[in-house]
Short mmCIF file of C-alpha atoms and ligand atoms in Angstrom, two decimals:
data_model
loop_
_atom_site.label_atom_id
_atom_site.label_comp_id
_atom_site.label_asym_id
_atom_site.label_seq_id
_atom_site.Cartn_x
_atom_site.Cartn_y
_atom_site.Cartn_z
CA MET A 1 -14.26 11.00 8.74
CA GLU A 2 -17.48 10.22 10.42
CA ALA A 3 -18.52 7.92 12.81
CA LYS A 4 -18.60 4.69 11.23
CA ALA A 5 -21.65 2.16 11.45
CA LEU A 6 -21.66 -1.50 12.44
CA CYS A 7 -24.37 -4.39 12.42
CA GLY A 8 -23.13 -6.76 14.64
CA THR A 9 -24.79 -10.22 15.72
CA PHE A 10 -25.91 -10.63 19.35
CA SER A 11 -27.30 -13.38 21.04
CA PRO A 12 -28.62 -13.87 23.42
CA LEU A 13 -30.09 -10.61 24.34
CA THR A 14 -33.09 -8.74 26.53
CA ARG A 15 -34.20 -6.83 23.66
CA PRO A 16 -33.00 -7.27 19.68
CA PRO A 17 -31.43 -4.54 18.48
CA SER A 18 -34.66 -1.92 16.41
CA ARG A 19 -33.35 -2.92 12.46
CA THR A 20 -33.81 0.81 11.77
CA GLN A 21 -31.31 1.67 14.61
CA PRO A 22 -27.45 0.99 14.51
CA SER A 23 -26.33 -0.71 17.62
CA ILE A 24 -23.14 0.17 18.25
CA LEU A 25 -20.98 3.44 17.05
CA PHE A 26 -16.92 2.44 16.33
CA LYS A 27 -15.97 6.60 15.95
CA MET A 28 -12.69 7.44 14.34
CA GLU A 29 -11.05 9.13 16.99
CA THR A 30 -8.08 10.92 15.63
CA LYS A 31 -6.93 12.16 12.13
CA ASN A 32 -4.16 10.48 11.58
CA SER A 33 -5.75 6.81 12.53
CA ILE A 34 -8.78 4.80 11.38
CA LEU A 35 -10.88 1.89 11.76
CA PHE A 36 -10.42 -1.19 10.60
CA PRO A 37 -12.27 -4.67 11.18
CA LEU A 38 -9.89 -7.05 13.24
CA LYS A 39 -11.69 -9.54 14.19
CA LYS A 40 -15.28 -11.37 15.15
CA LEU A 41 -15.22 -12.47 19.38
CA LYS A 42 -17.00 -13.10 22.34
CA THR A 43 -16.97 -10.26 25.30
CA ASN A 44 -19.69 -10.15 27.89
CA LEU A 45 -18.56 -6.14 28.45
CA SER A 46 -22.28 -5.03 28.45
CA LEU A 47 -22.08 -1.72 30.08
CA ARG A 48 -22.01 2.24 28.08
CA SER A 49 -18.92 2.65 29.96
CA ASP A 50 -17.05 -0.17 29.70
CA TYR A 51 -18.07 0.62 25.80
CA ARG A 52 -16.54 3.79 26.27
CA ARG A 53 -13.33 2.80 28.32
CA MET A 54 -12.65 1.34 24.86
CA GLY A 55 -13.11 4.20 22.94
CA ILE A 56 -16.97 3.00 21.55
CA ILE A 57 -19.84 4.23 21.59
CA VAL A 58 -23.24 3.10 22.43
CA ASP A 59 -26.03 4.27 20.72
CA GLY A 60 -29.63 2.28 21.06
CA LEU A 61 -30.48 -0.14 23.50
CA VAL A 62 -27.23 -2.84 23.78
CA LYS A 63 -27.31 -3.49 26.83
CA GLU A 64 -27.34 -7.51 29.31
CA SER A 65 -26.30 -9.35 27.05
CA ASP A 66 -23.95 -12.23 28.30
CA GLN A 67 -22.18 -13.56 24.95
CA MET A 68 -21.82 -11.09 22.60
CA GLU A 69 -20.48 -11.43 19.38
CA GLU A 70 -18.99 -8.42 17.92
CA THR A 71 -16.66 -7.38 15.13
CA MET A 72 -14.19 -5.47 16.87
CA GLU A 73 -12.13 -2.50 14.90
CA HIS A 74 -8.24 -1.49 15.76
CA GLU A 75 -6.83 1.63 15.24
CA LEU A 76 -4.29 2.05 11.98
CA LYS A 77 -2.11 4.47 11.94
CA ARG A 78 -1.06 6.81 8.40
CA LYS A 79 1.87 4.95 6.85
CA ARG A 80 4.49 6.92 6.40
CA VAL A 81 5.72 6.64 2.72
CA ALA A 82 9.15 7.80 0.29
CA VAL A 83 8.26 7.47 -3.06
CA PHE A 84 11.50 7.09 -5.76
CA VAL A 85 11.20 8.50 -9.09
CA SER A 86 13.43 9.34 -11.82
CA GLY A 87 10.94 10.10 -14.38
CA GLY A 88 7.67 11.80 -14.78
CA GLY A 89 6.35 9.71 -11.84
CA SER A 90 2.55 8.76 -13.14
CA ASN A 91 3.10 6.22 -10.60
CA PHE A 92 4.20 8.59 -8.28
CA LYS A 93 1.15 11.18 -8.91
CA SER A 94 -1.56 8.26 -8.74
CA LEU A 95 -0.35 7.22 -5.62
CA HIS A 96 -0.12 10.50 -4.68
CA GLN A 97 -4.04 11.43 -5.40
CA ALA A 98 -5.45 8.28 -4.09
CA MET A 99 -3.73 9.74 -0.70
CA ILE A 100 -5.47 12.82 -0.97
CA GLN A 101 -8.34 10.85 -1.63
CA ASP A 102 -8.05 8.80 1.62
CA ARG A 103 -8.08 5.76 -0.48
CA ILE A 104 -5.17 4.82 0.24
CA HIS A 105 -4.29 5.15 4.10
CA GLY A 106 -1.02 6.65 3.94
CA GLU A 107 1.08 9.67 2.84
CA VAL A 108 3.79 10.56 1.35
CA VAL A 109 6.55 12.37 3.47
CA VAL A 110 9.38 12.31 0.62
CA VAL A 111 10.70 11.15 -2.36
CA VAL A 112 13.61 10.98 -3.57
CA THR A 113 15.58 10.80 -6.87
CA ASP A 114 18.29 10.98 -8.51
CA LYS A 115 17.31 13.51 -11.33
CA PRO A 116 16.05 16.73 -9.11
CA SER A 117 14.72 17.94 -12.93
CA CYS A 118 12.69 14.99 -13.53
CA GLY A 119 8.26 15.11 -13.78
CA GLY A 120 8.21 13.31 -10.92
CA SER A 121 10.78 15.83 -8.33
CA GLU A 122 8.62 18.76 -10.04
CA TYR A 123 5.51 17.75 -8.94
CA ALA A 124 6.96 16.59 -5.14
CA ARG A 125 8.03 20.31 -5.32
CA GLU A 126 4.34 21.22 -6.05
CA LYS A 127 2.55 19.67 -3.97
CA SER A 128 4.94 21.11 -1.29
CA ILE A 129 6.69 17.28 -0.95
CA PRO A 130 10.69 17.73 0.51
CA VAL A 131 12.89 16.30 -2.47
CA VAL A 132 15.70 14.30 -1.45
CA SER A 133 18.32 13.98 -4.12
CA ALA A 134 20.52 10.05 -4.21
CA PRO A 135 22.99 8.40 -4.98
CA LYS A 136 26.07 10.75 -4.47
CA SER A 137 27.07 10.71 -7.82
CA SER A 138 30.28 11.95 -10.14
CA SER A 139 26.96 13.46 -11.53
CA LEU A 140 24.37 14.11 -8.56
CA PRO A 141 27.55 15.51 -6.29
CA SER A 142 24.82 16.77 -4.09
CA GLY A 143 23.48 13.34 -3.86
CA LEU A 144 23.30 11.00 0.12
CA PRO A 145 25.72 8.35 0.32
CA ALA A 146 23.51 5.39 1.09
CA VAL A 147 24.04 5.95 5.40
CA ASP A 148 23.23 9.57 4.63
CA LEU A 149 20.56 8.30 2.65
CA VAL A 150 18.83 5.64 5.71
CA ASN A 151 19.20 8.44 7.69
CA ALA A 152 17.68 10.81 6.49
CA LEU A 153 14.61 8.12 5.85
CA ARG A 154 14.30 7.46 9.46
CA GLU A 155 14.07 11.27 10.48
CA PHE A 156 11.27 11.15 8.05
CA LYS A 157 10.44 8.40 9.83
CA VAL A 158 9.26 6.59 7.07
CA ASP A 159 7.07 3.01 7.05
CA PHE A 160 7.12 2.33 3.45
CA LEU A 161 9.79 2.86 0.36
CA LEU A 162 7.72 2.83 -3.02
CA LEU A 163 9.96 3.01 -6.18
CA ALA A 164 7.69 4.15 -8.79
CA GLY A 165 10.53 4.23 -12.26
CA TYR A 166 13.40 5.02 -9.93
CA LEU A 167 16.27 3.49 -12.24
CA LYS A 168 19.19 2.72 -9.73
CA LEU A 169 19.66 -0.03 -8.20
CA LEU A 170 19.03 0.66 -4.09
CA PRO A 171 22.72 0.69 -2.28
CA VAL A 172 22.37 -2.74 0.31
CA GLU A 173 22.20 -0.45 3.55
CA LEU A 174 18.67 1.11 2.13
CA VAL A 175 17.17 -2.35 2.05
CA ARG A 176 19.07 -4.44 4.85
CA ALA A 177 16.97 -0.87 6.75
CA TYR A 178 13.54 -1.71 5.36
CA PRO A 179 13.19 -5.39 5.63
CA ARG A 180 9.61 -6.06 3.54
CA ALA A 181 9.68 -2.94 3.82
CA ILE A 182 10.60 -1.60 -0.22
CA LEU A 183 8.09 -2.51 -2.71
CA ASN A 184 8.87 -1.62 -7.07
CA ILE A 185 6.51 -2.30 -9.94
CA HIS A 186 8.13 -2.76 -13.51
CA PRO A 187 6.12 -3.33 -16.81
CA SER A 188 6.29 -6.64 -17.01
CA LEU A 189 5.44 -10.25 -16.22
CA LEU A 190 8.44 -10.53 -13.79
CA PRO A 191 10.49 -12.90 -13.89
CA ALA A 192 10.15 -12.44 -18.09
CA PHE A 193 11.35 -9.94 -19.33
CA GLY A 194 13.22 -7.98 -15.78
CA GLY A 195 16.85 -7.28 -14.47
CA LYS A 196 19.56 -5.20 -16.00
CA GLY A 197 18.90 -3.11 -18.96
CA TYR A 198 15.23 -4.19 -18.90
CA TYR A 199 13.37 -0.37 -18.24
CA GLY A 200 11.22 1.83 -20.15
CA ILE A 201 10.23 1.10 -23.65
CA LYS A 202 12.90 -1.70 -24.08
CA VAL A 203 11.03 -3.57 -21.57
CA HIS A 204 8.51 -3.76 -24.32
CA LYS A 205 10.06 -4.04 -27.42
CA ALA A 206 12.03 -6.93 -26.20
CA VAL A 207 7.98 -8.33 -25.32
CA ILE A 208 6.29 -7.48 -28.66
CA ALA A 209 10.08 -8.88 -30.53
CA SER A 210 9.80 -12.61 -28.19
CA GLY A 211 6.17 -13.14 -29.73
CA ALA A 212 5.10 -13.72 -26.24
CA ARG A 213 0.67 -13.15 -25.73
CA TYR A 214 0.57 -11.10 -22.72
CA SER A 215 2.43 -8.46 -20.86
CA GLY A 216 1.54 -6.81 -17.64
CA ALA A 217 2.94 -5.06 -14.48
CA THR A 218 4.12 -7.11 -11.71
CA ILE A 219 4.76 -5.56 -8.15
CA HIS A 220 7.58 -7.02 -6.02
CA PHE A 221 9.11 -6.43 -2.91
CA VAL A 222 13.05 -5.33 -3.91
CA ASP A 223 16.09 -7.02 -2.78
CA GLU A 224 20.05 -6.05 -4.16
CA HIS A 225 19.12 -7.14 -7.15
CA TYR A 226 17.70 -5.85 -9.95
CA ASP A 227 13.95 -7.02 -10.39
CA THR A 228 14.32 -10.33 -8.41
CA GLY A 229 12.85 -9.70 -5.06
CA ARG A 230 9.23 -11.98 -4.24
CA ILE A 231 6.57 -11.34 -6.37
CA LEU A 232 3.48 -9.62 -4.73
CA ALA A 233 0.40 -8.73 -7.17
CA GLN A 234 0.74 -9.27 -10.90
CA ARG A 235 -1.53 -7.56 -13.84
CA VAL A 236 -1.70 -9.00 -17.66
CA VAL A 237 -2.29 -7.65 -20.21
CA PRO A 238 -2.71 -8.90 -23.78
CA VAL A 239 -0.30 -7.83 -26.43
CA LEU A 240 -1.97 -7.20 -30.17
CA VAL A 241 -0.53 -7.57 -33.46
CA THR A 242 -0.35 -4.41 -34.31
CA ASP A 243 0.85 -3.19 -31.61
CA SER A 244 4.06 -0.83 -31.12
CA PRO A 245 5.89 -0.55 -27.99
CA GLU A 246 4.69 2.70 -27.19
CA GLU A 247 1.43 1.34 -27.58
CA LEU A 248 1.53 -1.73 -25.32
CA ALA A 249 3.65 0.57 -22.93
CA ALA A 250 0.87 2.64 -22.24
CA ARG A 251 -1.77 -0.70 -22.27
CA VAL A 252 0.13 -1.39 -19.02
CA LEU A 253 0.70 1.94 -17.30
CA ARG A 254 -2.78 1.99 -17.24
CA GLU A 255 -2.57 -0.67 -15.03
CA GLU A 256 -0.34 -0.23 -13.50
CA HIS A 257 -1.67 2.72 -12.05
CA LYS A 258 -4.66 0.66 -10.83
CA LEU A 259 -2.75 -2.34 -9.55
CA TYR A 260 0.05 0.46 -7.44
CA VAL A 261 -2.92 1.73 -5.55
CA GLU A 262 -4.60 -1.64 -5.21
CA VAL A 263 -1.29 -3.27 -3.56
CA VAL A 264 0.01 0.44 -1.80
CA THR A 265 -3.67 0.61 -0.21
CA ALA A 266 -2.80 -2.93 1.60
CA LEU A 267 -0.28 -2.65 2.44
CA CYS A 268 -0.73 0.55 4.49
CA GLU A 269 -3.99 -1.38 6.20
CA GLU A 270 -1.31 -4.18 6.85
CA ARG A 271 -2.76 -7.07 4.63
CA ILE A 272 0.02 -8.96 3.58
CA PHE A 273 0.14 -11.83 3.98
CA TRP A 274 3.92 -13.92 4.52
CA ARG A 275 3.76 -17.72 3.61
CA GLU A 276 6.25 -19.90 5.57
CA ASP A 277 7.92 -20.21 1.76
CA GLY A 278 8.66 -16.48 2.16
CA VAL A 279 5.80 -15.52 -0.76
CA PRO A 280 4.06 -12.69 0.00
CA PHE A 281 -0.08 -12.27 -0.82
CA ILE A 282 -2.29 -9.68 -0.44
CA LYS A 283 -4.97 -10.11 2.29
CA LYS A 284 -8.37 -9.59 1.02
CA ARG A 285 -10.12 -6.14 2.99
CA GLY A 286 -12.99 -8.08 5.70
CA HIS A 287 -11.83 -11.39 4.80
CA GLU A 288 -9.37 -13.20 6.53
CA ASP A 289 -8.64 -16.38 4.64
CA GLU A 290 -9.21 -14.30 1.68
CA TYR A 291 -6.28 -13.96 -1.06
CA CYS A 292 -5.68 -12.12 -3.97
C1 GRF B 301 6.75 2.64 -15.06
O1 GRF B 301 6.96 1.75 -16.75
C2 GRF B 301 7.32 1.65 -14.24
O2 GRF B 301 6.77 0.00 -14.87
C3 GRF B 301 8.48 1.40 -14.04
O3 GRF B 301 9.11 2.62 -14.69
C4 GRF B 301 7.53 3.05 -15.69
C5 GRF B 301 7.82 4.54 -14.14
O4 GRF B 301 6.46 5.31 -15.06
N1 GRF B 301 9.16 0.98 -13.31
P1 GRF B 301 6.07 6.88 -14.79
O5 GRF B 301 7.28 8.07 -13.72
O6 GRF B 301 5.81 6.23 -13.37
O7 GRF B 301 5.18 7.48 -14.83
#
């Protein structure tokens, strides 16, 4: 990524920075790190060497300021993500594309599946992403038991687990090993139409049968039960009078793809804020006190 120019507020200066010339360039140092606004702070650093030591490149006429206010940035590590799939994997694909295009500061380092031949697993293999089968069961004897799966994810140095159409309940060992680090996407406005048995087209059939006028997508942190973890984000869509379950599913899925990318972008930029009562919110980028 190229060097990024930031204009700060300087006061007082022996000479004001030129309008056309950026005062300070904050430079991207490595492929796997990125700089993000951290906070406004006051500093009396004034020498080029001081900035260089901090990894900041001085360009132009900034100097001799006793009290300089500037937006500092900190390096953010690219997050390592495991995606769990059981089906077509359209959410996985949209997340992966967003990572490839650097819209999400993360990387899918492994895919976990209980259906090694599902569309999501095939896509992973096409993209040379390692695929791990789990859990071990009579229908999947090669699958990893819970403890081995935790160890495998540690080997991959995974930061976050993203469930994208994974139909199995996660083992308790895994949930405990990754507190506040596992997300799931569900195709209804939880807590309605969630829980055991509410998956795939069944969700949309139940929504239509209920007469609900709105449905949508929910992204929530994962606990040891189906669909009961803390809600992080939701997106609403209308339920139309003529809707078939498939039409409603398609409308919700379009929103899922956008919502999951937005949420994982925030997750990888460490923009999740946990309110005192344990409810998570997303901080708006660059606005420390605004949430969505
Ligand atoms: C999505 O509707 C998601 O909400 C649910 O399973 C479906 C997965 O679809 N958990 P895809 O495999 O991502 O296309």
